[in-house]
Amino acid sequence: MWLTISFYTLLFYVIYRLIKFWIIHPWLVQRDFSNQGIPGHYTPIVGDILDRRRAFLADELLNYIEETSVKLGDYYHTSLGPFPCLTISDPALVESVLKTNSRSYHKAQLARAIVSTILGYENVLLAEDENHTRRRRLLNPVFQHQNINSMISLMVDITSKFSTKWRIKTDEQTYPLICDISKEMSNLTLDIITGCVFGVEVMNDKSIHETIYKSLKIALDEIEKRIYNLIILIPILNQLPIFGKRTIDKCRQDIKNITLQVINQRKQGLTKATWPDLLDLIFAACDDDNKQKFTDDEVADEAMTFVNMCRTILDEFRKNHNQFCTFTAGKIQRQG
């Protein structure tokens, strides 16, 4: 008898928790948004995940987001599955969240679940509270104006070589040059990022370059599938080594192994940057009293974060702006 009671009690508890997670909590949050006069819409359980998935499969995700912003304004509420979302694009509100009142906000559970899949939690992007404050304090000098400016000449040089490579290929052929603009622009993006982070020697290493390129591409593709198939939204299930998670973990570990290898080579003096790259700047980062510095693992985590986030942002921009890529490639070729 007691076993039966315990079983049904546990069963009802599990059902209650599921109902609370998928229906009650999202509805309460959306109700609070509506009571505050925030525009938006709410669909129980699935939210607007199905609309986003259709837009994603049609390669029109950015258009969908832009249309929603035009319809609802600079701030609005929606939901991604059971996760309520407040989307803001008003500069004053963005400044309030990211700067003025940043201590009042934490990263959203959904965003952490998605981004940590490839980056992990130990980096300035996902760290919280004192850990985040420490990492940000150490990294602030790295991104000072003069340090960023020092990388401009490298970016120009890489782009110039990219244009020269195309010109040589064109001159050597008697027929029009045919190439995959999407892949070429991705390679240019990765060249610039790896060159600025790890130095020209690493950028020119074809093995490292190809491993980072393939690992990032495979991992991001798998993450997108998990998002729009709702796998990443379901607790416990999103932690199991199924539905691409094992592939993503392997890609992440491959990138980290390469990053640690580059760090060890730099510390041993086997490689040397032509001018201070991001890796050197992170190595030198310290607090005001010179007592705190990054460990090798922390250097690797921050370098991976910079590479992955820059590549992700630029790659998503490229995928949704194919005409821009074609236009840019033409400009590079004509003005090179």
Protein backbone atom coordinates (compact mmCIF):
# COMPACT_ATOMS: atom_id res chain seq x y z
CA MET A 1 0.00 0.00 0.00
CA TRP A 2 2.69 2.48 1.00
CA LEU A 3 4.62 1.60 -2.12
CA THR A 4 1.55 2.39 -4.24
CA ILE A 5 1.01 5.69 -2.44
CA SER A 6 4.68 6.62 -2.86
CA PHE A 7 4.56 5.75 -6.55
CA TYR A 8 1.47 7.88 -7.24
CA THR A 9 2.82 10.72 -5.13
CA LEU A 10 6.02 10.72 -7.15
CA LEU A 11 4.05 10.46 -10.39
CA PHE A 12 1.83 13.42 -9.50
CA TYR A 13 4.87 15.44 -8.42
CA VAL A 14 6.62 14.81 -11.74
CA ILE A 15 3.46 15.72 -13.66
CA TYR A 16 3.05 18.89 -11.58
CA ARG A 17 6.67 19.91 -12.18
CA LEU A 18 6.27 19.37 -15.91
CA ILE A 19 3.05 21.39 -16.01
CA LYS A 20 4.66 24.15 -13.95
CA PHE A 21 7.76 24.20 -16.19
CA TRP A 22 5.95 24.09 -19.55
CA ILE A 23 2.72 26.01 -18.78
CA ILE A 24 2.26 27.70 -15.37
CA HIS A 25 5.60 29.55 -15.01
CA PRO A 26 5.72 30.82 -18.62
CA TRP A 27 2.09 31.99 -18.38
CA LEU A 28 2.75 33.89 -15.12
CA VAL A 29 5.76 35.67 -16.61
CA GLN A 30 3.90 36.54 -19.82
CA ARG A 31 0.97 37.82 -17.72
CA ASP A 32 3.33 40.12 -15.81
CA PHE A 33 4.73 41.42 -19.10
CA SER A 34 1.22 42.14 -20.39
CA ASN A 35 0.19 43.86 -17.14
CA GLN A 36 3.14 46.23 -17.60
CA GLY A 37 1.92 47.16 -21.08
CA ILE A 38 4.70 45.32 -22.91
CA PRO A 39 3.45 44.18 -26.34
CA GLY A 40 3.90 40.60 -27.46
CA HIS A 41 2.24 37.24 -27.88
CA TYR A 42 2.26 33.92 -26.08
CA THR A 43 1.54 30.41 -27.34
CA PRO A 44 1.46 27.78 -24.55
CA ILE A 45 4.18 25.10 -24.51
CA VAL A 46 5.79 25.80 -27.91
CA GLY A 47 5.86 29.62 -27.92
CA ASP A 48 7.05 30.90 -31.29
CA ILE A 49 9.62 28.11 -31.73
CA LEU A 50 7.69 26.62 -34.67
CA ASP A 51 7.57 29.96 -36.51
CA ARG A 52 11.28 30.45 -35.89
CA ARG A 53 12.00 26.92 -37.08
CA ARG A 54 10.11 27.52 -40.33
CA ALA A 55 12.03 30.76 -40.85
CA PHE A 56 15.31 28.98 -40.05
CA LEU A 57 14.64 26.18 -42.54
CA ALA A 58 13.71 28.77 -45.18
CA ASP A 59 16.93 30.72 -44.41
CA GLU A 60 14.81 33.75 -43.46
CA LEU A 61 15.37 33.89 -39.70
CA LEU A 62 16.71 37.45 -39.74
CA ASN A 63 13.74 38.58 -41.85
CA TYR A 64 11.40 36.97 -39.31
CA ILE A 65 13.07 38.83 -36.43
CA GLU A 66 12.99 42.13 -38.34
CA GLU A 67 9.30 41.69 -39.22
CA THR A 68 8.47 40.94 -35.58
CA SER A 69 10.31 44.09 -34.46
CA VAL A 70 8.44 46.19 -37.02
CA LYS A 71 5.13 44.72 -35.85
CA LEU A 72 5.68 44.90 -32.07
CA GLY A 73 8.22 47.71 -31.63
CA ASP A 74 11.60 48.21 -29.90
CA TYR A 75 10.70 45.89 -27.03
CA TYR A 76 8.29 42.97 -26.86
CA HIS A 77 7.75 39.62 -25.17
CA THR A 78 7.59 36.20 -26.80
CA SER A 79 8.65 32.73 -25.71
CA LEU A 80 10.98 30.08 -27.04
CA GLY A 81 9.28 26.89 -25.98
CA PRO A 82 8.63 27.21 -22.22
CA PHE A 83 11.19 30.02 -21.83
CA PRO A 84 9.73 33.57 -21.73
CA CYS A 85 11.79 36.08 -23.69
CA LEU A 86 11.88 39.87 -23.52
CA THR A 87 13.47 41.23 -26.69
CA ILE A 88 14.78 44.81 -26.65
CA SER A 89 16.44 46.87 -29.38
CA ASP A 90 16.01 50.36 -27.93
CA PRO A 91 19.55 51.74 -27.26
CA ALA A 92 18.58 53.26 -23.91
CA LEU A 93 17.14 49.98 -22.66
CA VAL A 94 20.14 48.02 -23.94
CA GLU A 95 22.48 50.39 -22.07
CA SER A 96 20.39 49.98 -18.92
CA VAL A 97 20.64 46.17 -19.05
CA LEU A 98 24.27 45.86 -20.10
CA LYS A 99 25.80 48.81 -18.26
CA THR A 100 23.75 51.01 -15.93
CA ASN A 101 21.91 48.24 -14.07
CA SER A 102 23.98 45.24 -15.13
CA ARG A 103 24.24 43.92 -11.56
CA SER A 104 20.46 43.49 -11.47
CA TYR A 105 20.50 41.04 -14.37
CA HIS A 106 21.80 37.52 -14.88
CA LYS A 107 22.19 35.59 -18.10
CA ALA A 108 18.99 33.86 -19.13
CA GLN A 109 18.80 30.12 -18.49
CA LEU A 110 18.04 29.45 -22.16
CA ALA A 111 20.90 31.61 -23.43
CA ARG A 112 23.34 29.93 -21.04
CA ALA A 113 22.13 26.49 -22.13
CA ILE A 114 22.68 27.34 -25.81
CA VAL A 115 25.96 29.26 -25.63
CA SER A 116 27.60 26.98 -23.04
CA THR A 117 27.21 24.05 -25.44
CA ILE A 118 30.19 25.29 -27.44
CA LEU A 119 31.86 27.75 -25.01
CA GLY A 120 31.39 26.19 -21.58
CA TYR A 121 30.59 28.32 -18.54
CA GLU A 122 34.07 29.48 -17.52
CA ASN A 123 34.48 32.63 -19.61
CA VAL A 124 33.66 36.32 -19.38
CA LEU A 125 30.55 35.85 -21.51
CA LEU A 126 28.76 33.39 -19.19
CA ALA A 127 30.46 33.90 -15.82
CA GLU A 128 28.32 35.50 -13.12
CA ASP A 129 28.79 37.81 -10.14
CA GLU A 130 32.34 38.02 -8.73
CA ASN A 131 33.78 35.60 -11.27
CA HIS A 132 32.46 37.76 -14.10
CA THR A 133 33.66 40.96 -12.41
CA ARG A 134 37.19 39.52 -12.04
CA ARG A 135 37.38 38.33 -15.64
CA ARG A 136 36.01 41.58 -17.00
CA ARG A 137 38.45 43.63 -14.91
CA LEU A 138 41.37 41.60 -16.23
CA LEU A 139 40.18 41.78 -19.84
CA ASN A 140 39.28 45.48 -19.97
CA PRO A 141 42.83 46.64 -20.86
CA VAL A 142 43.01 44.04 -23.65
CA PHE A 143 40.29 45.81 -25.60
CA GLN A 144 41.57 49.34 -25.19
CA HIS A 145 41.47 51.51 -28.30
CA GLN A 146 45.19 51.37 -29.00
CA ASN A 147 45.29 47.58 -28.79
CA ILE A 148 42.41 47.17 -31.22
CA ASN A 149 44.00 49.69 -33.59
CA SER A 150 47.23 47.67 -33.60
CA MET A 151 45.34 44.81 -35.26
CA ILE A 152 43.98 46.89 -38.14
CA SER A 153 47.14 46.54 -40.22
CA LEU A 154 46.93 42.74 -39.84
CA MET A 155 43.30 42.76 -41.00
CA VAL A 156 44.21 44.89 -44.02
CA ASP A 157 47.16 42.62 -44.86
CA ILE A 158 45.05 39.44 -44.65
CA THR A 159 42.32 40.96 -46.84
CA SER A 160 44.90 42.16 -49.36
CA LYS A 161 46.43 38.67 -49.62
CA PHE A 162 42.94 37.25 -50.01
CA SER A 163 42.30 39.57 -52.96
CA THR A 164 45.72 38.81 -54.48
CA LYS A 165 45.02 35.07 -54.31
CA TRP A 166 41.85 35.56 -56.33
CA ARG A 167 43.65 37.75 -58.86
CA ILE A 168 46.39 35.16 -59.37
CA LYS A 169 43.83 32.40 -59.86
CA THR A 170 41.99 34.56 -62.39
CA ASP A 171 45.18 35.36 -64.34
CA GLU A 172 46.22 31.71 -64.47
CA GLN A 173 42.94 30.56 -65.97
CA THR A 174 41.63 31.13 -69.47
CA TYR A 175 38.04 30.66 -68.32
CA PRO A 176 36.03 32.53 -65.63
CA LEU A 177 36.95 31.82 -62.02
CA ILE A 178 34.28 29.79 -60.23
CA CYS A 179 34.41 29.58 -56.44
CA ASP A 180 32.17 29.15 -53.42
CA ILE A 181 31.73 32.73 -52.14
CA SER A 182 30.19 31.51 -48.89
CA LYS A 183 33.17 29.31 -48.03
CA GLU A 184 35.70 31.90 -49.23
CA MET A 185 34.19 34.59 -46.99
CA SER A 186 34.08 32.15 -44.07
CA ASN A 187 37.78 31.40 -44.57
CA LEU A 188 38.57 35.12 -44.74
CA THR A 189 36.63 35.67 -41.50
CA LEU A 190 38.45 32.82 -39.78
CA ASP A 191 41.84 34.05 -41.08
CA ILE A 192 41.26 37.48 -39.57
CA ILE A 193 40.01 36.11 -36.24
CA THR A 194 42.76 33.48 -35.79
CA GLY A 195 45.39 35.97 -36.96
CA CYS A 196 44.29 38.56 -34.41
CA VAL A 197 43.93 36.04 -31.59
CA PHE A 198 46.78 33.55 -32.16
CA GLY A 199 49.09 35.29 -34.63
CA VAL A 200 49.98 34.84 -38.30
CA GLU A 201 51.92 31.59 -37.76
CA VAL A 202 48.83 29.79 -36.49
CA MET A 203 46.70 31.35 -39.22
CA ASN A 204 49.05 29.95 -41.87
CA ASP A 205 49.04 26.46 -40.35
CA LYS A 206 46.60 24.67 -42.66
CA SER A 207 46.02 21.79 -40.24
CA ILE A 208 45.02 24.07 -37.35
CA HIS A 209 43.02 26.34 -39.64
CA GLU A 210 41.06 23.42 -41.14
CA THR A 211 40.41 21.82 -37.73
CA ILE A 212 39.02 25.05 -36.26
CA TYR A 213 36.94 25.71 -39.39
CA LYS A 214 35.40 22.22 -39.51
CA SER A 215 34.88 21.94 -35.75
CA LEU A 216 33.11 25.29 -35.54
CA LYS A 217 30.94 24.60 -38.58
CA ILE A 218 29.89 21.14 -37.41
CA ALA A 219 29.24 22.29 -33.83
CA LEU A 220 27.17 25.31 -34.86
CA ASP A 221 25.11 23.25 -37.30
CA GLU A 222 24.37 20.67 -34.59
CA ILE A 223 23.47 23.37 -32.06
CA GLU A 224 21.01 24.94 -34.52
CA LYS A 225 19.37 21.54 -35.05
CA ARG A 226 19.07 20.98 -31.28
CA ILE A 227 17.51 24.42 -30.79
CA TYR A 228 14.85 24.08 -33.46
CA ASN A 229 14.10 20.44 -32.63
CA LEU A 230 13.49 21.57 -29.01
CA ILE A 231 16.14 19.16 -27.66
CA ILE A 232 18.14 21.93 -26.03
CA LEU A 233 15.02 23.17 -24.19
CA ILE A 234 14.26 19.95 -22.33
CA PRO A 235 16.05 19.51 -18.96
CA ILE A 236 18.04 16.29 -18.46
CA LEU A 237 17.51 15.33 -22.12
CA ASN A 238 19.71 18.22 -23.24
CA GLN A 239 22.56 16.84 -21.11
CA LEU A 240 22.48 13.29 -22.47
CA PRO A 241 25.11 12.31 -25.10
CA ILE A 242 22.50 11.98 -27.85
CA PHE A 243 21.06 14.09 -30.67
CA GLY A 244 24.43 15.54 -31.63
CA LYS A 245 25.72 16.43 -28.15
CA ARG A 246 28.60 13.97 -28.39
CA THR A 247 29.62 15.54 -31.71
CA ILE A 248 29.44 19.04 -30.24
CA ASP A 249 31.51 18.03 -27.19
CA LYS A 250 34.17 16.50 -29.45
CA CYS A 251 34.35 19.64 -31.61
CA ARG A 252 34.65 21.82 -28.52
CA GLN A 253 37.43 19.64 -27.09
CA ASP A 254 39.30 19.66 -30.43
CA ILE A 255 39.26 23.47 -30.48
CA LYS A 256 40.38 23.66 -26.83
CA ASN A 257 43.23 21.19 -27.45
CA ILE A 258 44.48 23.33 -30.32
CA THR A 259 44.18 26.47 -28.20
CA LEU A 260 46.17 24.91 -25.33
CA GLN A 261 48.78 23.70 -27.83
CA VAL A 262 49.18 27.23 -29.21
CA ILE A 263 49.42 28.63 -25.66
CA ASN A 264 52.15 26.14 -24.69
CA GLN A 265 54.12 26.89 -27.85
CA ARG A 266 53.89 30.63 -27.20
CA LYS A 267 55.01 30.24 -23.56
CA GLN A 268 57.96 28.07 -24.63
CA GLY A 269 59.02 30.66 -27.19
CA LEU A 270 58.39 28.32 -30.14
CA THR A 271 56.11 30.92 -31.74
CA LYS A 272 56.22 34.68 -31.65
CA ALA A 273 53.73 37.28 -32.81
CA THR A 274 54.89 39.92 -35.30
CA TRP A 275 53.06 42.42 -33.10
CA PRO A 276 51.01 41.95 -29.91
CA ASP A 277 48.04 39.73 -30.71
CA LEU A 278 45.11 38.98 -28.44
CA LEU A 279 46.90 35.98 -26.93
CA ASP A 280 49.86 38.11 -25.81
CA LEU A 281 47.50 40.74 -24.41
CA ILE A 282 45.54 38.14 -22.40
CA PHE A 283 48.82 36.67 -21.09
CA ALA A 284 49.84 40.13 -19.89
CA ALA A 285 46.44 40.99 -18.40
CA CYS A 286 46.52 41.62 -14.65
CA ASP A 287 44.65 43.63 -12.05
CA ASP A 288 45.76 46.97 -10.62
CA ASP A 289 48.06 45.48 -7.97
CA ASN A 290 49.53 42.86 -10.38
CA LYS A 291 48.45 40.02 -8.10
CA GLN A 292 45.84 38.33 -10.30
CA LYS A 293 46.43 36.89 -13.74
CA PHE A 294 44.71 34.33 -15.93
CA THR A 295 45.73 30.68 -15.70
CA ASP A 296 46.49 28.76 -18.91
CA ASP A 297 43.02 27.19 -18.87
CA GLU A 298 41.42 30.61 -18.39
CA VAL A 299 43.49 32.05 -21.24
CA ALA A 300 42.31 29.16 -23.43
CA ASP A 301 38.68 29.71 -22.40
CA GLU A 302 38.77 33.44 -23.16
CA ALA A 303 40.58 32.92 -26.48
CA MET A 304 38.05 30.25 -27.50
CA THR A 305 35.20 32.54 -26.51
CA PHE A 306 36.52 35.36 -28.67
CA VAL A 307 37.12 33.10 -31.68
CA ASN A 308 33.81 31.27 -31.39
CA MET A 309 31.66 34.33 -30.78
CA CYS A 310 33.26 36.41 -33.55
CA ARG A 311 32.98 33.53 -35.97
CA THR A 312 29.38 32.82 -34.97
CA ILE A 313 28.26 36.44 -35.26
CA LEU A 314 30.00 37.03 -38.58
CA ASP A 315 28.92 33.67 -39.97
CA GLU A 316 25.27 34.29 -39.05
CA PHE A 317 25.56 37.75 -40.61
CA ARG A 318 27.04 36.19 -43.74
CA LYS A 319 24.38 33.48 -44.00
CA ASN A 320 21.61 36.05 -43.80
CA HIS A 321 23.29 38.54 -46.11
CA ASN A 322 24.48 36.55 -49.11
CA GLN A 323 24.06 39.56 -51.37
CA PHE A 324 26.29 41.57 -49.05
CA CYS A 325 29.01 38.90 -49.29
CA THR A 326 28.84 38.87 -53.08
CA PHE A 327 28.96 42.66 -53.20
CA THR A 328 31.91 42.79 -50.77
CA ALA A 329 33.85 40.13 -52.67
CA GLY A 330 33.37 42.08 -55.88
CA LYS A 331 34.56 45.27 -54.23
CA ILE A 332 37.64 43.55 -52.82
CA GLN A 333 38.49 42.14 -56.22
CA ARG A 334 38.02 45.45 -58.04
CA GLN A 335 39.79 47.63 -55.50
CA GLY A 336 42.51 45.16 -54.50
